[in-house]
mmCIF file of C-alpha atoms in Angstrom:
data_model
loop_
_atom_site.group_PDB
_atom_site.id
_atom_site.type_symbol
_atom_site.label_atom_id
_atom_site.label_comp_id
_atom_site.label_asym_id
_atom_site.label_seq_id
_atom_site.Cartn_x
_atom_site.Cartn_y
_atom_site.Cartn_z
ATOM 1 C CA UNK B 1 0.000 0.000 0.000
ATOM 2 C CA UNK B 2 3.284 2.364 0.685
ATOM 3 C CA UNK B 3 3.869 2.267 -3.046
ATOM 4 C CA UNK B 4 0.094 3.473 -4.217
ATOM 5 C CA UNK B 5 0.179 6.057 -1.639
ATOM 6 C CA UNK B 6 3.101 7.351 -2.938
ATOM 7 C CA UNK B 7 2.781 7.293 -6.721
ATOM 8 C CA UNK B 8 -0.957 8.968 -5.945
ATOM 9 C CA UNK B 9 0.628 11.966 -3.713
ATOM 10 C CA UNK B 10 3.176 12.718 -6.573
ATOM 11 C CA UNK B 11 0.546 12.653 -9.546
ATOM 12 C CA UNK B 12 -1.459 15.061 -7.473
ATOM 13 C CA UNK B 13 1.551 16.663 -6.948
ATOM 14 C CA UNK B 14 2.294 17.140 -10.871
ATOM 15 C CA UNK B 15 -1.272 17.038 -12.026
ATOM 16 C CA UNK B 16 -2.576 19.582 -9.399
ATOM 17 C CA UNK B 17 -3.548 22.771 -7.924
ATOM 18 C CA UNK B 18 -1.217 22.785 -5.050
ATOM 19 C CA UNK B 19 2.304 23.533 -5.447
ATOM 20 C CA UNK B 20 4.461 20.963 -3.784
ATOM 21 C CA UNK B 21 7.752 19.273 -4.249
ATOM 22 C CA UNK B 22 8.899 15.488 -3.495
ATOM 23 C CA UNK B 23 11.959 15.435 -1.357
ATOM 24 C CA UNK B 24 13.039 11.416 -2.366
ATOM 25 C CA UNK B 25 16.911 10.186 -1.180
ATOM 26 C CA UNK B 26 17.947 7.864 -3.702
ATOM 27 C CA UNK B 27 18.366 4.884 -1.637
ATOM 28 C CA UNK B 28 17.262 1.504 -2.705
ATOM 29 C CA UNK B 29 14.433 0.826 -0.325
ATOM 30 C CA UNK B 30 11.293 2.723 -0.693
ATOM 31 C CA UNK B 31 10.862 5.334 1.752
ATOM 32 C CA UNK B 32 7.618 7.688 2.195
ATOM 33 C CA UNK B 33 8.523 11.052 0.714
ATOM 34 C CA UNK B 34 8.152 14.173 3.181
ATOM 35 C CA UNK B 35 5.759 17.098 1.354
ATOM 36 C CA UNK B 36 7.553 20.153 1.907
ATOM 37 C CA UNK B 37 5.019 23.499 0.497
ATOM 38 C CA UNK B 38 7.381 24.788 -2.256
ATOM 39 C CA UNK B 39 8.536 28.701 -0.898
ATOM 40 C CA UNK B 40 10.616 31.139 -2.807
ATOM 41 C CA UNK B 41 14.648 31.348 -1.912
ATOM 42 C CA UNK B 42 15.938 34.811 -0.657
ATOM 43 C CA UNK B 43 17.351 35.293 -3.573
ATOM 44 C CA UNK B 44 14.301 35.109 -5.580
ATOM 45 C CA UNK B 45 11.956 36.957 -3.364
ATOM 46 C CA UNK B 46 14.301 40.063 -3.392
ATOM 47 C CA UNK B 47 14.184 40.217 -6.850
ATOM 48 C CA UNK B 48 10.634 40.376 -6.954
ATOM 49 C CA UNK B 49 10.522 43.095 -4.694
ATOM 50 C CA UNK B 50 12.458 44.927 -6.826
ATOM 51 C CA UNK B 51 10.849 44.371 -10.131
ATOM 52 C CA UNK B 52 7.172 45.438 -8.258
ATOM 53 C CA UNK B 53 8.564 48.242 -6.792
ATOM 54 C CA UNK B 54 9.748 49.523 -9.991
ATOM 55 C CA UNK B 55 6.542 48.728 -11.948
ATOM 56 C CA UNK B 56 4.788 50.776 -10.008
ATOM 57 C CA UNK B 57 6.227 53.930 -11.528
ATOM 58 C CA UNK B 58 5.754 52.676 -14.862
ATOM 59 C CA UNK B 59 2.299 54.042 -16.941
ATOM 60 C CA UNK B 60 -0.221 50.820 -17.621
ATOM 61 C CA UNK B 61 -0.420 49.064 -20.616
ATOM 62 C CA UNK B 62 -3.835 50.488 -21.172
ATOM 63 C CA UNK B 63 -2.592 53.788 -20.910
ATOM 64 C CA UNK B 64 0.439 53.277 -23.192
ATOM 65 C CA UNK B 65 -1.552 51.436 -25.865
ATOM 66 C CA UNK B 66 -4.183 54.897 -25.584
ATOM 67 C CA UNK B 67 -4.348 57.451 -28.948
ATOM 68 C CA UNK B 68 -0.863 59.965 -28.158
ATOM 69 C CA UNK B 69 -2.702 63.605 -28.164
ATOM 70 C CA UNK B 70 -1.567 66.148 -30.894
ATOM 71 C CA UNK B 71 0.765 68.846 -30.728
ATOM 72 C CA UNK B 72 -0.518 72.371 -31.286
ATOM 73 C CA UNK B 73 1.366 74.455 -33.506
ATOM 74 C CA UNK B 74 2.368 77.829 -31.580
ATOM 75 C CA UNK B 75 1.680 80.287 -34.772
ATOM 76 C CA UNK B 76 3.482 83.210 -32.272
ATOM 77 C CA UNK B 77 6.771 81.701 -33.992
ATOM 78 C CA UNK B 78 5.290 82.527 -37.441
ATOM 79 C CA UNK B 79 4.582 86.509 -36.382
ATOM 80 C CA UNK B 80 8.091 87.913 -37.950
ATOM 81 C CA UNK B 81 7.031 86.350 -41.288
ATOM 82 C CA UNK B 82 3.770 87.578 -41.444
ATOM 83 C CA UNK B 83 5.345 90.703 -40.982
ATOM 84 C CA UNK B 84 8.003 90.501 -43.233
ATOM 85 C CA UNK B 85 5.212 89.211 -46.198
ATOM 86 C CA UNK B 86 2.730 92.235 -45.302
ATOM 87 C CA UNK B 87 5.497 94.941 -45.429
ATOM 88 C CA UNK B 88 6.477 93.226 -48.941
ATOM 89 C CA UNK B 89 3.166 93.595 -50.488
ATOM 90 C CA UNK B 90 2.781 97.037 -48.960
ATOM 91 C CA UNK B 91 5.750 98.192 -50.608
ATOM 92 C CA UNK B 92 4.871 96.777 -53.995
ATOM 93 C CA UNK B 93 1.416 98.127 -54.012
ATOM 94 C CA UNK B 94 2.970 101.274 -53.406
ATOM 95 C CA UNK B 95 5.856 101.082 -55.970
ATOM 96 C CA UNK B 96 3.721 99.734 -58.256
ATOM 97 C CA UNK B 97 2.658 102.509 -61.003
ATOM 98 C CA UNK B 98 -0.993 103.610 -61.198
ATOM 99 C CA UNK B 99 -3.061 102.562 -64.323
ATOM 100 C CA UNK B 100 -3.718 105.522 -66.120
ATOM 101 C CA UNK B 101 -7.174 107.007 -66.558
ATOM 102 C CA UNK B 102 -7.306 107.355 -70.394
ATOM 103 C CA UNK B 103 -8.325 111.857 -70.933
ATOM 104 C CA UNK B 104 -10.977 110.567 -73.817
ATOM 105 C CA UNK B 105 -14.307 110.195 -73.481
ATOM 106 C CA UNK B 106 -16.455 106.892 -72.908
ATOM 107 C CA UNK B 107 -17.975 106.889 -76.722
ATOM 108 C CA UNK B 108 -14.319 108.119 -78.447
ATOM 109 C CA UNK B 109 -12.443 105.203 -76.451
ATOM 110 C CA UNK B 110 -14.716 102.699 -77.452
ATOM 111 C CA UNK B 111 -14.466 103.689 -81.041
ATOM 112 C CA UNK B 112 -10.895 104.039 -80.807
ATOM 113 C CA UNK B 113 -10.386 100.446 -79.696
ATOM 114 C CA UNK B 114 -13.148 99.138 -81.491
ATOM 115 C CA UNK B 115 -11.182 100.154 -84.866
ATOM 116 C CA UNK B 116 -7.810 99.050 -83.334
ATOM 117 C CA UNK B 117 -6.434 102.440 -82.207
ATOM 118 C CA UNK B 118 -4.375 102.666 -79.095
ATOM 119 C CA UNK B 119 -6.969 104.242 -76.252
ATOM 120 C CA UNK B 120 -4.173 104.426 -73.740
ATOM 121 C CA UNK B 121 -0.285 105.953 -73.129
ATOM 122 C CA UNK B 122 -0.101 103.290 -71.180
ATOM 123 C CA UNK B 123 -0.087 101.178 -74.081
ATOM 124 C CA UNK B 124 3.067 102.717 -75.246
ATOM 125 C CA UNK B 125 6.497 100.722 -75.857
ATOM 126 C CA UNK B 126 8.999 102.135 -73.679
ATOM 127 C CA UNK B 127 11.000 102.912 -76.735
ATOM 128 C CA UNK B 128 7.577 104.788 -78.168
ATOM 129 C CA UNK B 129 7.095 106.983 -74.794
ATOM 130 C CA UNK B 130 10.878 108.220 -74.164
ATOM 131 C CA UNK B 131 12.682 107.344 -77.404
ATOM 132 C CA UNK B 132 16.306 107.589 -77.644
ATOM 133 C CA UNK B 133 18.757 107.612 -80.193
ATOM 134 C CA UNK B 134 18.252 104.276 -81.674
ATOM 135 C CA UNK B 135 18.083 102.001 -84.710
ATOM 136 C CA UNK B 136 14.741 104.015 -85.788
ATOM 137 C CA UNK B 137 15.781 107.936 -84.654
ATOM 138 C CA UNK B 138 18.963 109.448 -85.879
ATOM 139 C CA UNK B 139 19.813 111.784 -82.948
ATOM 140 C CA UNK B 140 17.837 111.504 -79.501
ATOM 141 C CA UNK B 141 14.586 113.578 -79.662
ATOM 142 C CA UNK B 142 13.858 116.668 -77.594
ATOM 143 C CA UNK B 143 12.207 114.573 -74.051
ATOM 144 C CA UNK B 144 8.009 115.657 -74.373
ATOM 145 C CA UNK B 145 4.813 114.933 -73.003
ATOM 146 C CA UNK B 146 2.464 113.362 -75.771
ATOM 147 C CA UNK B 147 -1.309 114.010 -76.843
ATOM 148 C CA UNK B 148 -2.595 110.536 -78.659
ATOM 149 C CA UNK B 149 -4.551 110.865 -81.585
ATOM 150 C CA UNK B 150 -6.274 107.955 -82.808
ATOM 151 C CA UNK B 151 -7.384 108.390 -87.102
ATOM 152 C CA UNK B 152 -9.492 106.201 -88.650
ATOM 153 C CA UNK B 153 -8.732 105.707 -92.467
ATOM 154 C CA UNK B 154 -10.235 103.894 -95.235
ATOM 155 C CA UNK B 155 -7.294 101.111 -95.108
ATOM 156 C CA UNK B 156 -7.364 101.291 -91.120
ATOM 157 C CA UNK B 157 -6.639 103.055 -87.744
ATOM 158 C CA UNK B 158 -3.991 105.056 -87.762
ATOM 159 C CA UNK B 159 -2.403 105.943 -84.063
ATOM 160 C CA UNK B 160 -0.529 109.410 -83.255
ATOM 161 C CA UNK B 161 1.468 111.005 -80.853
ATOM 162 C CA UNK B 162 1.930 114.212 -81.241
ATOM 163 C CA UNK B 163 4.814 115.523 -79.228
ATOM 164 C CA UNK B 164 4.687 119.299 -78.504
ATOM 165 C CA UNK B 165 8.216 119.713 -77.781
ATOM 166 C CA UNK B 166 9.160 118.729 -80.889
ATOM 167 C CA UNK B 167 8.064 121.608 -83.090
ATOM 168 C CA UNK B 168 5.735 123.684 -80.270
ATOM 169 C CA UNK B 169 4.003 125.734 -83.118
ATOM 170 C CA UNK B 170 3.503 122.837 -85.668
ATOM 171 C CA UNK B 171 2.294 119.943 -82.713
ATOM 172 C CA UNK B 172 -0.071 122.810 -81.860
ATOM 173 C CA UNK B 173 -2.094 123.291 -85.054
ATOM 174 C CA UNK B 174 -2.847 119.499 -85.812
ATOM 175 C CA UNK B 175 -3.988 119.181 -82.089
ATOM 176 C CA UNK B 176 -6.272 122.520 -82.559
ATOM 177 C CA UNK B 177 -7.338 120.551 -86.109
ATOM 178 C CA UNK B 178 -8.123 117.561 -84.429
ATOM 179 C CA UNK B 179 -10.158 119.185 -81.417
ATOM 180 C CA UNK B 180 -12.245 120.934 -83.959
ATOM 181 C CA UNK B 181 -13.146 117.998 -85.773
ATOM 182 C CA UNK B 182 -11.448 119.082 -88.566
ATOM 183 C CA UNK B 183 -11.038 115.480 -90.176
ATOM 184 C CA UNK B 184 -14.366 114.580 -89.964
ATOM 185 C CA UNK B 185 -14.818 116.289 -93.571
ATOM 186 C CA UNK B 186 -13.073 113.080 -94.890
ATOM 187 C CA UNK B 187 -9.968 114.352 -95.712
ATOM 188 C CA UNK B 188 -8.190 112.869 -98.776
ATOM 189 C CA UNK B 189 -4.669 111.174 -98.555
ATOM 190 C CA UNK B 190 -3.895 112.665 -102.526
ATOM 191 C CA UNK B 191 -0.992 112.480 -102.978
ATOM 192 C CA UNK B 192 0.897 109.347 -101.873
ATOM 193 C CA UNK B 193 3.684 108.230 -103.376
ATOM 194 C CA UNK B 194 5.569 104.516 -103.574
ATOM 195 C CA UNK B 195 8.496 104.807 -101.201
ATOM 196 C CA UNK B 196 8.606 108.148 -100.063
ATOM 197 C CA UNK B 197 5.489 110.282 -98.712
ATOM 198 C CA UNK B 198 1.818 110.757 -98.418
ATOM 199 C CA UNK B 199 0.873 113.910 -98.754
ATOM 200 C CA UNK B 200 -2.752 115.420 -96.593
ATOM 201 C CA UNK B 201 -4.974 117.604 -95.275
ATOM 202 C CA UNK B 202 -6.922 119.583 -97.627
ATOM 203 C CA UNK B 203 -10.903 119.655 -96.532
ATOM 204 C CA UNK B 204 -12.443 121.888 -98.858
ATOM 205 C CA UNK B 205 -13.075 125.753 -98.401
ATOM 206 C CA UNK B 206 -16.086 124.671 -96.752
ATOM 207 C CA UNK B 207 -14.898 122.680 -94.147
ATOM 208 C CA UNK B 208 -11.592 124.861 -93.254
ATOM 209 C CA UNK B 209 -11.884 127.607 -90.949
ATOM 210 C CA UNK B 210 -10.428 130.458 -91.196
ATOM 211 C CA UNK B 211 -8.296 129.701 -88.553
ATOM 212 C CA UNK B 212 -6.559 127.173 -90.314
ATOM 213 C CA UNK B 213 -6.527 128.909 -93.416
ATOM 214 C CA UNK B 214 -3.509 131.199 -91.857
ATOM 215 C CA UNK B 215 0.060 129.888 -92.549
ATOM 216 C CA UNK B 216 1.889 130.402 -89.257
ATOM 217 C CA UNK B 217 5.662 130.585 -87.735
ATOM 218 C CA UNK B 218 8.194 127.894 -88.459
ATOM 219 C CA UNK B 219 9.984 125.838 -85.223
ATOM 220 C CA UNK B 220 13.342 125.466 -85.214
ATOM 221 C CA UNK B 221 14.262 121.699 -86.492
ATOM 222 C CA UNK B 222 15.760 119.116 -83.896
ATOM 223 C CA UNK B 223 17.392 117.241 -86.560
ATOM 224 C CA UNK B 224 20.382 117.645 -88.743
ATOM 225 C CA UNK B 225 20.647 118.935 -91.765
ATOM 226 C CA UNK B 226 22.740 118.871 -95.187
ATOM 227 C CA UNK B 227 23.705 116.292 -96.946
ATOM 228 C CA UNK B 228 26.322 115.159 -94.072
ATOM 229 C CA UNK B 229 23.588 114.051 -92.365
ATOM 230 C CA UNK B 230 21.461 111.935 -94.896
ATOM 231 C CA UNK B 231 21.929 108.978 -93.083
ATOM 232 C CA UNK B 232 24.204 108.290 -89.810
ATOM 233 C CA UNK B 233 25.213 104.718 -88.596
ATOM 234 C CA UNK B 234 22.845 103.291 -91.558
ATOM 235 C CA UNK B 235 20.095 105.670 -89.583
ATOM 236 C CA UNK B 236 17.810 107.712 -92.405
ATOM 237 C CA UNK B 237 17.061 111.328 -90.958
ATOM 238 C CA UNK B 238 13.471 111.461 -91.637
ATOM 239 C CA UNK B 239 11.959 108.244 -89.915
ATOM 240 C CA UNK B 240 9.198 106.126 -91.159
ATOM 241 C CA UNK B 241 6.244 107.700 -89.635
ATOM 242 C CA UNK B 242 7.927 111.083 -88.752
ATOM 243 C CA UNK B 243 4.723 113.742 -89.545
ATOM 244 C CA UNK B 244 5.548 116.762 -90.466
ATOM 245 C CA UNK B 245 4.056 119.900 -92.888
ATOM 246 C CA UNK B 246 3.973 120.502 -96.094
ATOM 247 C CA UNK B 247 5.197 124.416 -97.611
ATOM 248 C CA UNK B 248 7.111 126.258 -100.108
ATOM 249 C CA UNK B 249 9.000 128.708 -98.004
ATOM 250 C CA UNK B 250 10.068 130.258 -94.672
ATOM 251 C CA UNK B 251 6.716 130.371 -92.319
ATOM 252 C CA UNK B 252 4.658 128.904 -94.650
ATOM 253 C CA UNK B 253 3.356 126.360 -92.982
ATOM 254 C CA UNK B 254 -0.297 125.532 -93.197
ATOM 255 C CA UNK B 255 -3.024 123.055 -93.369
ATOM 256 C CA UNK B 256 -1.224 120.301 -95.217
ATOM 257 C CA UNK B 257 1.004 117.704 -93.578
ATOM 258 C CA UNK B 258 3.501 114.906 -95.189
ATOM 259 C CA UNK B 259 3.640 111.246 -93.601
ATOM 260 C CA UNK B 260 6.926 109.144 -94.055
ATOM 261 C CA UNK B 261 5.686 106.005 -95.920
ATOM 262 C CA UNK B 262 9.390 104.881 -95.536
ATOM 263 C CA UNK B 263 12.455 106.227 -93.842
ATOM 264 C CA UNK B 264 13.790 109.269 -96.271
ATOM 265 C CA UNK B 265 17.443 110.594 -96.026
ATOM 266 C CA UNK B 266 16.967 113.901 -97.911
ATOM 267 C CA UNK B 267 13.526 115.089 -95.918
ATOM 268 C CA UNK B 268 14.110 117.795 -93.230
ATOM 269 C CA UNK B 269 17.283 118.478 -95.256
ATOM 270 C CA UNK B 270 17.222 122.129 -94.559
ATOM 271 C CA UNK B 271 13.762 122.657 -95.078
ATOM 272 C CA UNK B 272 11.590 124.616 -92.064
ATOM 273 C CA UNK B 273 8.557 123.419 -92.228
ATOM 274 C CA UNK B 274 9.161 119.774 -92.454
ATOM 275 C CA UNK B 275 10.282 119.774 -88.965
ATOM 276 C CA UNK B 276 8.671 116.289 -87.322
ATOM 277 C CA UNK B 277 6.166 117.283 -84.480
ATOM 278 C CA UNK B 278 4.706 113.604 -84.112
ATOM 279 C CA UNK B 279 5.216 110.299 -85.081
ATOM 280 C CA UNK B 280 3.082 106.993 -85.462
ATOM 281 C CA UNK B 281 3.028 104.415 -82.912
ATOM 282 C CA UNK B 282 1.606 101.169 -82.194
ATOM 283 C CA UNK B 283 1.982 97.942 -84.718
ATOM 284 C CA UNK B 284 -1.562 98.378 -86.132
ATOM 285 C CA UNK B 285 -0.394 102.011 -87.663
ATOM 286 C CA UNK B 286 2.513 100.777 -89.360
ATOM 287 C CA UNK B 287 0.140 97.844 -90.820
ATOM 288 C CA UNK B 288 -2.082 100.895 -92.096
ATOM 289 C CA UNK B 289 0.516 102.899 -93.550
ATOM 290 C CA UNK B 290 1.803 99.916 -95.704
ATOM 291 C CA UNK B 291 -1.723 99.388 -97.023
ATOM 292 C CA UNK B 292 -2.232 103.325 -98.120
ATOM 293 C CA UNK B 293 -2.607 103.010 -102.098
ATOM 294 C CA UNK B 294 0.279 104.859 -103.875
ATOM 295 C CA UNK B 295 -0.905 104.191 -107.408
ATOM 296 C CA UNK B 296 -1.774 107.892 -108.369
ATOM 297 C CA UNK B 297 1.383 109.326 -107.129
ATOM 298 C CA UNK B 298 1.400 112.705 -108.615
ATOM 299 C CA UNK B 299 -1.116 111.910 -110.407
ATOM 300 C CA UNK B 300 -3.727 112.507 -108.118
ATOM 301 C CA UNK B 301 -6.584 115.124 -107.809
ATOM 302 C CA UNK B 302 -4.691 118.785 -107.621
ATOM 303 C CA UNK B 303 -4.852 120.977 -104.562
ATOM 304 C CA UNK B 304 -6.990 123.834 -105.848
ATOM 305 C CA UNK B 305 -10.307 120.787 -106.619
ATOM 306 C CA UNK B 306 -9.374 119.804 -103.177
ATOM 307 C CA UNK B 307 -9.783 123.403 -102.005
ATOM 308 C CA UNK B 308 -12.491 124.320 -103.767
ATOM 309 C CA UNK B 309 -15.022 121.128 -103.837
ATOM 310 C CA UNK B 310 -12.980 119.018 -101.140
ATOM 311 C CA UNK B 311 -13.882 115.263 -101.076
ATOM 312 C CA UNK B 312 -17.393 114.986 -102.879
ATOM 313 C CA UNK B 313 -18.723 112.443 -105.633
ATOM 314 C CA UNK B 314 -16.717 113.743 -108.617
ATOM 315 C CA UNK B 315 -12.985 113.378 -106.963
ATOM 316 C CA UNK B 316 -14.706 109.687 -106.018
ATOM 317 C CA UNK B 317 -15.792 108.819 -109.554
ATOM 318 C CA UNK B 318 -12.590 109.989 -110.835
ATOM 319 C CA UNK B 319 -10.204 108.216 -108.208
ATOM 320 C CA UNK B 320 -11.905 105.238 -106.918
ATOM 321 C CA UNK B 321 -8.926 103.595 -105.022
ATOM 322 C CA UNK B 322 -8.122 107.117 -103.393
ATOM 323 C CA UNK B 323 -7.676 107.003 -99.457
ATOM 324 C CA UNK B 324 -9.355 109.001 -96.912
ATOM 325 C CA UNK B 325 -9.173 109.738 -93.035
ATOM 326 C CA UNK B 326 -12.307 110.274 -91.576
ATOM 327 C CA UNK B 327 -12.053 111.343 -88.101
ATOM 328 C CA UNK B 328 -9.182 111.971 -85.672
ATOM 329 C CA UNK B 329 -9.830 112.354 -82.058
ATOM 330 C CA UNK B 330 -7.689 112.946 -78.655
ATOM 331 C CA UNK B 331 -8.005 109.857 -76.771
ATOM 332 C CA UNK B 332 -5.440 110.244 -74.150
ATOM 333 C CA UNK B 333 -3.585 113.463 -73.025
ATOM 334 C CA UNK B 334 -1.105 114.290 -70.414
ATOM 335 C CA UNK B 335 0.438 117.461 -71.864
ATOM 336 C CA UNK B 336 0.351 121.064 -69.672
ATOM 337 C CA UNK B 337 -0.036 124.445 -71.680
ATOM 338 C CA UNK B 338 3.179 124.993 -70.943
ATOM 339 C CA UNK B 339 4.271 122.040 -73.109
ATOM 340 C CA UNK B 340 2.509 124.054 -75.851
ATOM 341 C CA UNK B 341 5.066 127.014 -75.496
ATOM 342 C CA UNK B 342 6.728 127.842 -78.727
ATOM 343 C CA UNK B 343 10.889 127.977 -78.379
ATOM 344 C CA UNK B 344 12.434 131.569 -78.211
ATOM 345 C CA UNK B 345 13.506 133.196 -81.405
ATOM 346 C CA UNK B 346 17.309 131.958 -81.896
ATOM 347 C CA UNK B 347 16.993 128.544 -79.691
ATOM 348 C CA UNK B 348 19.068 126.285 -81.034
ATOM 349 C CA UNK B 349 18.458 122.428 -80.476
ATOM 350 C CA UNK B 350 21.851 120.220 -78.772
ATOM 351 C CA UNK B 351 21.753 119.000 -82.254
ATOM 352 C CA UNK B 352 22.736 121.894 -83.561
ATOM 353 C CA UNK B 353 25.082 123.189 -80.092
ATOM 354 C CA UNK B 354 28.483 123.647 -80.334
#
């Protein structure tokens, strides 16, 4: 019976709830086992001690395993920037230059762009509003304010800036001409010639005031002249463009005006009154100015029909590819009366300074 009792205590022993341990000395004959209840060494019990006391500083595993909160973002840090970026706009709203208020009215802008006029000085080249001496102007111009005249023509818009400092005198009677709706006669281009000039003005006695009847004082010429000066650094004298008058003599300027169809060497040579006051600007003009027909040449209908019936059905049936402008209007105007001032007698242009 020792035997059973035995193997039974040490399957309970390894089967069981309790925790025990069988203390067995080898020796041959059986002996009963003494149950001893199994209790941690020294060693062992200190280092659990140790290990609980330390896990209790630890955070739970629930808490660790718990969504980690975000981070706000402290936007005080970003205040320099969004100083720095509001004193940057400020100063580029302020260096930035004003769009300009175009001097025309409502109905004359709309018709000026509308037939593919420039409405604006803003819409100036650079080279167009302070030209220089360049590929296109001989010497540098005299530095003016400009009046923009937009013309409509049968073959297109024709854009002008007339530039009082120029010739002071001659800038001021084609403004006066174009403020009194001078051109809305229809005023025939007649005399137009390939590779050279157009020649213009004449309304008809009917349509000219007296005014402009009246030849007036010449201005004293900003470019060159002589043959010397026929062309410099491949540079004609008389640019394509260039407007200036037409005469026969010392102050005998008038109502008639000459448009460069092509840049000209010998015009302005040493004659007064074809002293430029304005020139053509904007890409549309040139287009224009290339279309003008030139098949009459001198040919055309004489100046005293012109003055005497101006543009009716007769010069029509009789030239039927003839060219006309029909209106010119100010669209845009910055100039000051004083811009209009004609030079004292004996000023002499830095062209001409020794």
């Amino acid at each position: 019976a020792a035997p059973d009792a035995i193997a039974a205590e040490s399957s309970q022993n390894r089967f069981g709830s309790a925790k025990t341990t069988s203390s067995c000395s080898p020796q041959r004959h059986i002996h009963l086992c003494r149950e001893t209840q199994s209790e941690p060494s020294p060693a062992t019990a200190s280092s659990e001690t140790m290990r609980r006391g330390t896990d209790s500083h630890r955070t739970p595993v629930s808490e660790k395993k718990a969504a980690p909160q975000k981070r706000r973002l402290n936007l005080s840090c970003l205040f320099p920037l969004y100083v720095v970026i509001a004193l940057g706009w400020l100063a580029s709203v302020r260096l930035r230059p004003a769009r300009r208020v175009p001097t025309g009215d409502a109905a004359t802008l709309e018709r000026a762009r509308a037939a593919g006029c420039l409405s604006s000085l803003d819409e100036l080249s650079e080279a167009e509003r302070r030209p220089t001496k360049s590929r296109r102007h001989m010497v540098e111009p005299p530095p003016s304010t400009i009046a923009l005249v937009c013309c409509l023509t049968t073959k297109g818009p024709l854009s002008i800036a007339i530039r009082p400092r120029w010739a002071p005198r001659g800038a001021r009677r084609f403004y006066d001409m174009v403020r009194s709706n001078y051109f809305s006669a229809r005023v025939p281009l007649f005399r137009c010639i390939k590779n050279f000039l157009c020649q213009w003005g004449i309304a008809g006695r009917e349509h000219t005031p007296d005014e402009f009847r009246k030849s007036f004082a010449d201005d004293p010429s900003w470019l060159p002249w002589g043959p010397k000066f026929w062309s410099v650094d491949g540079v004609a004298r008389f640019a394509e463009g260039y407007l200036a008058y037409a005469g026969g003599g010392k102050n005998s300027r008038g109502n008639q005006f000459i448009l460069g169809l092509v840049p000209n060497q010998r015009l302005c040579g040493g004659s007064p009154w074809e002293v430029p006051w304005g020139e053509l600007v904007g890409e549309r003009s040139f287009a224009t100015l290339s279309q003008i027909h030139t098949g009459y040449g001198d040919n055309g209908p004489t100046q005293g029909y012109l003055h005497s019936h101006g543009a009716d059905a007769a010069l029509a049936s009789k030239f039927p590819l003839l060219d006309y402008v029909d209106s010119c209007d100010v669209v845009d105007d910055e100039t000051s009366e004083a811009d209009w001032a004609p030079y004292p007698d004996g000023f002499v242009h830095a062209t001409f300074a020794k």
